[in-house]
Amino acid sequence: MKGLLTKDLLILKQQAKTAVFILLCGIMMSFTFEKTMVIGYITIIGTMLAFSTIGYDEFDNGYSFIFTLPVSRRTYVREKYALALGCAFSMAVLGGIIALVMMLADGTQHAFEETLISSGSMIAVAILFISFMIPVRIKYNAEKGRVIMYILYAAVLVAGFAGSKLISMLGIDMHAFISKLDAMNPWVILCILAIAVLILLAVSEQYTEHVISKKEY
């Protein structure tokens, strides 16, 4: 796994200018919107950069070469998850530091707690993103994978719209539900969210191992 990580980190190093540009965009957006916005922005974009290494591996029958090396398919899959998680975590920490400095400079109250909760929430969102993206990218090529993701995005939007309509038809009071959530300790909500996404991540990783074991390169 160490060799695969080294390879992918060198690939990411070539995208350093893009990463710096993304970081600057995130900082500028934070001056206009919420200070914590930089956390979510660079966390998701940083995670997407990690996915780009799969495209490099696919290029010019790269998989055929990689799997002639002493690297198992299971190790390859686990390395991709480790890389994506590492990028998500490091970007969330970096974004959190930037947001914290900006909030402290503005004299924001509870800046440290707000930064921790925002960073933790974005790591959870990134894990959810990773759990869906890696299986899709491994199972399909870049073009098909992109189409599948667009379909998934559309399905989420349709489900959200249909859900809101159904809630309205059934007369469910969402304001009361949201008030109950607001009354809960945010750390409890974050812990529940963390457990849920970690279970999803484990299922995703096992599924991806199954997918790649069936593929021929």
CSV table of C-alpha atoms in Angstrom, one decimal:
chain,number,residue,atom,x,y,z
A,1,MET,CA,0.0,0.0,0.0
A,2,LYS,CA,2.9,2.4,0.7
A,3,GLY,CA,4.0,2.3,-2.9
A,4,LEU,CA,0.5,3.0,-4.2
A,5,LEU,CA,0.1,5.9,-1.8
A,6,THR,CA,3.5,7.3,-2.9
A,7,LYS,CA,2.3,7.1,-6.5
A,8,ASP,CA,-0.9,8.8,-5.9
A,9,LEU,CA,0.6,11.5,-3.7
A,10,LEU,CA,3.1,12.3,-6.5
A,11,ILE,CA,0.1,12.6,-8.9
A,12,LEU,CA,-1.7,14.9,-6.5
A,13,LYS,CA,1.6,16.9,-6.2
A,14,GLN,CA,1.3,17.7,-9.9
A,15,GLN,CA,-2.1,19.4,-9.1
A,16,ALA,CA,-0.6,21.6,-6.4
A,17,LYS,CA,-1.4,24.8,-8.4
A,18,THR,CA,-5.1,23.7,-8.7
A,19,ALA,CA,-5.2,23.0,-5.0
A,20,VAL,CA,-3.8,26.4,-4.1
A,21,PHE,CA,-6.4,28.1,-6.5
A,22,ILE,CA,-9.2,26.1,-4.8
A,23,LEU,CA,-8.0,27.2,-1.4
A,24,LEU,CA,-7.9,30.8,-2.3
A,25,CYS,CA,-11.4,30.6,-3.8
A,26,GLY,CA,-12.6,29.1,-0.6
A,27,ILE,CA,-11.0,31.8,1.5
A,28,MET,CA,-12.5,34.6,-0.7
A,29,MET,CA,-16.0,33.0,-0.5
A,30,SER,CA,-15.7,32.9,3.3
A,31,PHE,CA,-15.5,36.7,3.3
A,32,THR,CA,-18.8,36.9,1.4
A,33,PHE,CA,-20.7,34.0,3.0
A,34,GLU,CA,-20.3,32.1,6.3
A,35,LYS,CA,-16.7,31.8,7.6
A,36,THR,CA,-17.2,28.0,8.0
A,37,MET,CA,-18.0,27.7,4.2
A,38,VAL,CA,-14.3,27.3,3.5
A,39,ILE,CA,-14.3,24.0,5.4
A,40,GLY,CA,-17.0,22.4,3.2
A,41,TYR,CA,-15.7,23.8,0.0
A,42,ILE,CA,-12.1,22.7,0.2
A,43,THR,CA,-13.0,19.4,1.9
A,44,ILE,CA,-15.3,18.3,-1.0
A,45,ILE,CA,-13.0,19.6,-3.7
A,46,GLY,CA,-9.9,18.0,-2.1
A,47,THR,CA,-11.7,14.7,-1.9
A,48,MET,CA,-12.6,15.0,-5.6
A,49,LEU,CA,-8.9,15.5,-6.4
A,50,ALA,CA,-8.2,12.2,-4.7
A,51,PHE,CA,-10.8,10.5,-7.1
A,52,SER,CA,-8.8,11.9,-10.1
A,53,THR,CA,-6.1,9.3,-9.3
A,54,ILE,CA,-8.4,6.6,-10.4
A,55,GLY,CA,-8.6,8.2,-13.9
A,56,TYR,CA,-4.8,8.2,-14.1
A,57,ASP,CA,-4.8,4.5,-13.2
A,58,GLU,CA,-7.3,3.7,-16.0
A,59,PHE,CA,-5.4,5.7,-18.6
A,60,ASP,CA,-3.6,3.6,-21.3
A,61,ASN,CA,-4.5,0.2,-19.6
A,62,GLY,CA,-2.8,1.3,-16.4
A,63,TYR,CA,-4.7,-1.4,-14.4
A,64,SER,CA,-3.0,-4.1,-16.4
A,65,PHE,CA,0.4,-2.8,-15.4
A,66,ILE,CA,-0.5,-2.1,-11.7
A,67,PHE,CA,-1.9,-5.6,-11.1
A,68,THR,CA,1.3,-7.3,-12.5
A,69,LEU,CA,3.0,-5.7,-9.5
A,70,PRO,CA,2.9,-7.4,-6.1
A,71,VAL,CA,-0.3,-5.5,-5.3
A,72,SER,CA,-3.6,-7.3,-4.6
A,73,ARG,CA,-6.9,-5.8,-5.8
A,74,ARG,CA,-8.0,-5.6,-2.1
A,75,THR,CA,-5.0,-3.5,-1.3
A,76,TYR,CA,-5.6,-1.3,-4.3
A,77,VAL,CA,-9.2,-0.6,-3.1
A,78,ARG,CA,-8.2,0.0,0.5
A,79,GLU,CA,-5.5,2.4,-0.7
A,80,LYS,CA,-8.0,4.5,-2.6
A,81,TYR,CA,-10.3,4.7,0.4
A,82,ALA,CA,-7.3,5.6,2.6
A,83,LEU,CA,-6.2,8.3,0.2
A,84,ALA,CA,-9.7,9.8,-0.1
A,85,LEU,CA,-10.2,9.8,3.6
A,86,GLY,CA,-6.8,11.3,4.2
A,87,CYS,CA,-7.5,14.1,1.7
A,88,ALA,CA,-10.9,14.7,3.3
A,89,PHE,CA,-9.6,14.8,6.8
A,90,SER,CA,-6.6,17.0,6.0
A,91,MET,CA,-8.6,19.5,4.0
A,92,ALA,CA,-11.3,19.6,6.8
A,93,VAL,CA,-8.5,20.4,9.4
A,94,LEU,CA,-6.9,23.0,7.1
A,95,GLY,CA,-10.3,24.6,6.4
A,96,GLY,CA,-11.1,24.5,10.1
A,97,ILE,CA,-7.9,26.3,11.0
A,98,ILE,CA,-8.6,29.0,8.4
A,99,ALA,CA,-12.2,29.4,9.5
A,100,LEU,CA,-11.2,29.6,13.2
A,101,VAL,CA,-8.6,32.3,12.5
A,102,MET,CA,-11.1,34.3,10.6
A,103,MET,CA,-13.8,33.9,13.3
A,104,LEU,CA,-11.4,34.8,16.1
A,105,ALA,CA,-10.3,37.9,14.1
A,106,ASP,CA,-14.0,38.9,13.9
A,107,GLY,CA,-14.6,38.2,17.6
A,108,THR,CA,-17.1,35.4,16.9
A,109,GLN,CA,-18.4,33.8,20.1
A,110,HIS,CA,-18.0,30.0,20.5
A,111,ALA,CA,-15.7,30.0,17.4
A,112,PHE,CA,-13.7,26.9,18.5
A,113,GLU,CA,-16.8,24.8,19.1
A,114,GLU,CA,-18.5,26.0,15.9
A,115,THR,CA,-15.3,25.1,13.9
A,116,LEU,CA,-15.1,21.6,15.4
A,117,ILE,CA,-18.7,20.9,14.7
A,118,SER,CA,-18.5,22.2,11.1
A,119,SER,CA,-15.3,20.3,10.4
A,120,GLY,CA,-16.7,17.1,11.9
A,121,SER,CA,-19.9,17.5,9.9
A,122,MET,CA,-18.0,18.0,6.6
A,123,ILE,CA,-15.8,15.0,7.3
A,124,ALA,CA,-19.1,13.0,7.6
A,125,VAL,CA,-20.4,14.4,4.4
A,126,ALA,CA,-17.1,13.6,2.6
A,127,ILE,CA,-17.3,10.0,3.9
A,128,LEU,CA,-20.8,9.8,2.5
A,129,PHE,CA,-19.4,11.2,-0.8
A,130,ILE,CA,-16.5,8.7,-0.8
A,131,SER,CA,-18.8,5.8,-0.1
A,132,PHE,CA,-20.8,6.4,-3.3
A,133,MET,CA,-18.1,7.8,-5.6
A,134,ILE,CA,-15.4,5.1,-5.3
A,135,PRO,CA,-17.6,2.1,-6.1
A,136,VAL,CA,-19.0,4.0,-9.1
A,137,ARG,CA,-15.6,5.0,-10.4
A,138,ILE,CA,-14.2,1.5,-9.9
A,139,LYS,CA,-17.1,-0.3,-11.5
A,140,TYR,CA,-17.5,2.1,-14.5
A,141,ASN,CA,-15.1,4.1,-16.6
A,142,ALA,CA,-14.8,7.8,-16.4
A,143,GLU,CA,-17.6,8.6,-18.8
A,144,LYS,CA,-20.1,6.1,-17.5
A,145,GLY,CA,-19.2,7.0,-13.9
A,146,ARG,CA,-19.9,10.6,-14.6
A,147,VAL,CA,-23.3,9.8,-16.1
A,148,ILE,CA,-24.2,7.5,-13.1
A,149,MET,CA,-23.3,10.3,-10.7
A,150,TYR,CA,-25.5,12.8,-12.6
A,151,ILE,CA,-28.3,10.3,-12.3
A,152,LEU,CA,-27.7,9.9,-8.6
A,153,TYR,CA,-27.7,13.6,-8.1
A,154,ALA,CA,-31.0,13.9,-10.0
A,155,ALA,CA,-32.5,11.0,-8.0
A,156,VAL,CA,-31.5,12.8,-4.7
A,157,LEU,CA,-33.2,16.0,-5.9
A,158,VAL,CA,-36.3,14.2,-7.1
A,159,ALA,CA,-36.5,12.2,-3.8
A,160,GLY,CA,-36.1,15.5,-1.8
A,161,PHE,CA,-38.8,17.2,-3.8
A,162,ALA,CA,-41.1,14.2,-3.5
A,163,GLY,CA,-40.4,13.9,0.2
A,164,SER,CA,-41.3,17.5,0.9
A,165,LYS,CA,-44.5,17.1,-1.1
A,166,LEU,CA,-45.4,13.9,0.8
A,167,ILE,CA,-44.7,15.6,4.2
A,168,SER,CA,-46.9,18.5,3.2
A,169,MET,CA,-49.7,16.1,2.1
A,170,LEU,CA,-49.5,14.1,5.3
A,171,GLY,CA,-49.6,17.3,7.4
A,172,ILE,CA,-46.4,16.5,9.3
A,173,ASP,CA,-45.1,19.4,11.3
A,174,MET,CA,-41.4,19.7,10.2
A,175,HIS,CA,-40.9,22.8,12.3
A,176,ALA,CA,-41.6,20.8,15.5
A,177,PHE,CA,-39.1,18.2,14.3
A,178,ILE,CA,-36.4,20.8,13.5
A,179,SER,CA,-37.0,22.4,16.9
A,180,LYS,CA,-36.4,19.0,18.6
A,181,LEU,CA,-33.2,18.6,16.6
A,182,ASP,CA,-32.1,22.1,17.6
A,183,ALA,CA,-32.7,21.3,21.3
A,184,MET,CA,-30.5,18.2,21.1
A,185,ASN,CA,-26.8,18.4,21.9
A,186,PRO,CA,-25.0,18.9,18.5
A,187,TRP,CA,-22.2,16.5,19.7
A,188,VAL,CA,-24.9,13.7,20.1
A,189,ILE,CA,-26.1,14.4,16.5
A,190,LEU,CA,-22.6,14.4,15.2
A,191,CYS,CA,-21.8,11.0,16.9
A,192,ILE,CA,-25.0,9.4,15.5
A,193,LEU,CA,-24.0,10.8,12.0
A,194,ALA,CA,-20.5,9.5,12.4
A,195,ILE,CA,-21.6,6.0,13.3
A,196,ALA,CA,-24.0,5.9,10.3
A,197,VAL,CA,-21.5,7.0,7.7
A,198,LEU,CA,-18.8,4.7,9.1
A,199,ILE,CA,-21.2,1.7,8.7
A,200,LEU,CA,-21.9,2.9,5.1
A,201,LEU,CA,-18.2,3.3,4.4
A,202,ALA,CA,-17.5,-0.3,5.6
A,203,VAL,CA,-20.3,-1.6,3.3
A,204,SER,CA,-19.0,0.5,0.4
A,205,GLU,CA,-15.5,-0.8,0.8
A,206,GLN,CA,-16.6,-4.4,0.9
A,207,TYR,CA,-18.8,-3.9,-2.2
A,208,THR,CA,-15.9,-2.2,-4.1
A,209,GLU,CA,-13.6,-5.1,-3.3
A,210,HIS,CA,-16.3,-7.5,-4.7
A,211,VAL,CA,-16.6,-5.4,-7.8
A,212,ILE,CA,-12.9,-5.2,-8.6
A,213,SER,CA,-12.4,-8.9,-7.9
A,214,LYS,CA,-14.9,-9.7,-10.8
A,215,LYS,CA,-13.3,-7.3,-13.3
A,216,GLU,CA,-10.9,-8.3,-16.0
A,217,TYR,CA,-8.0,-6.0,-17.0
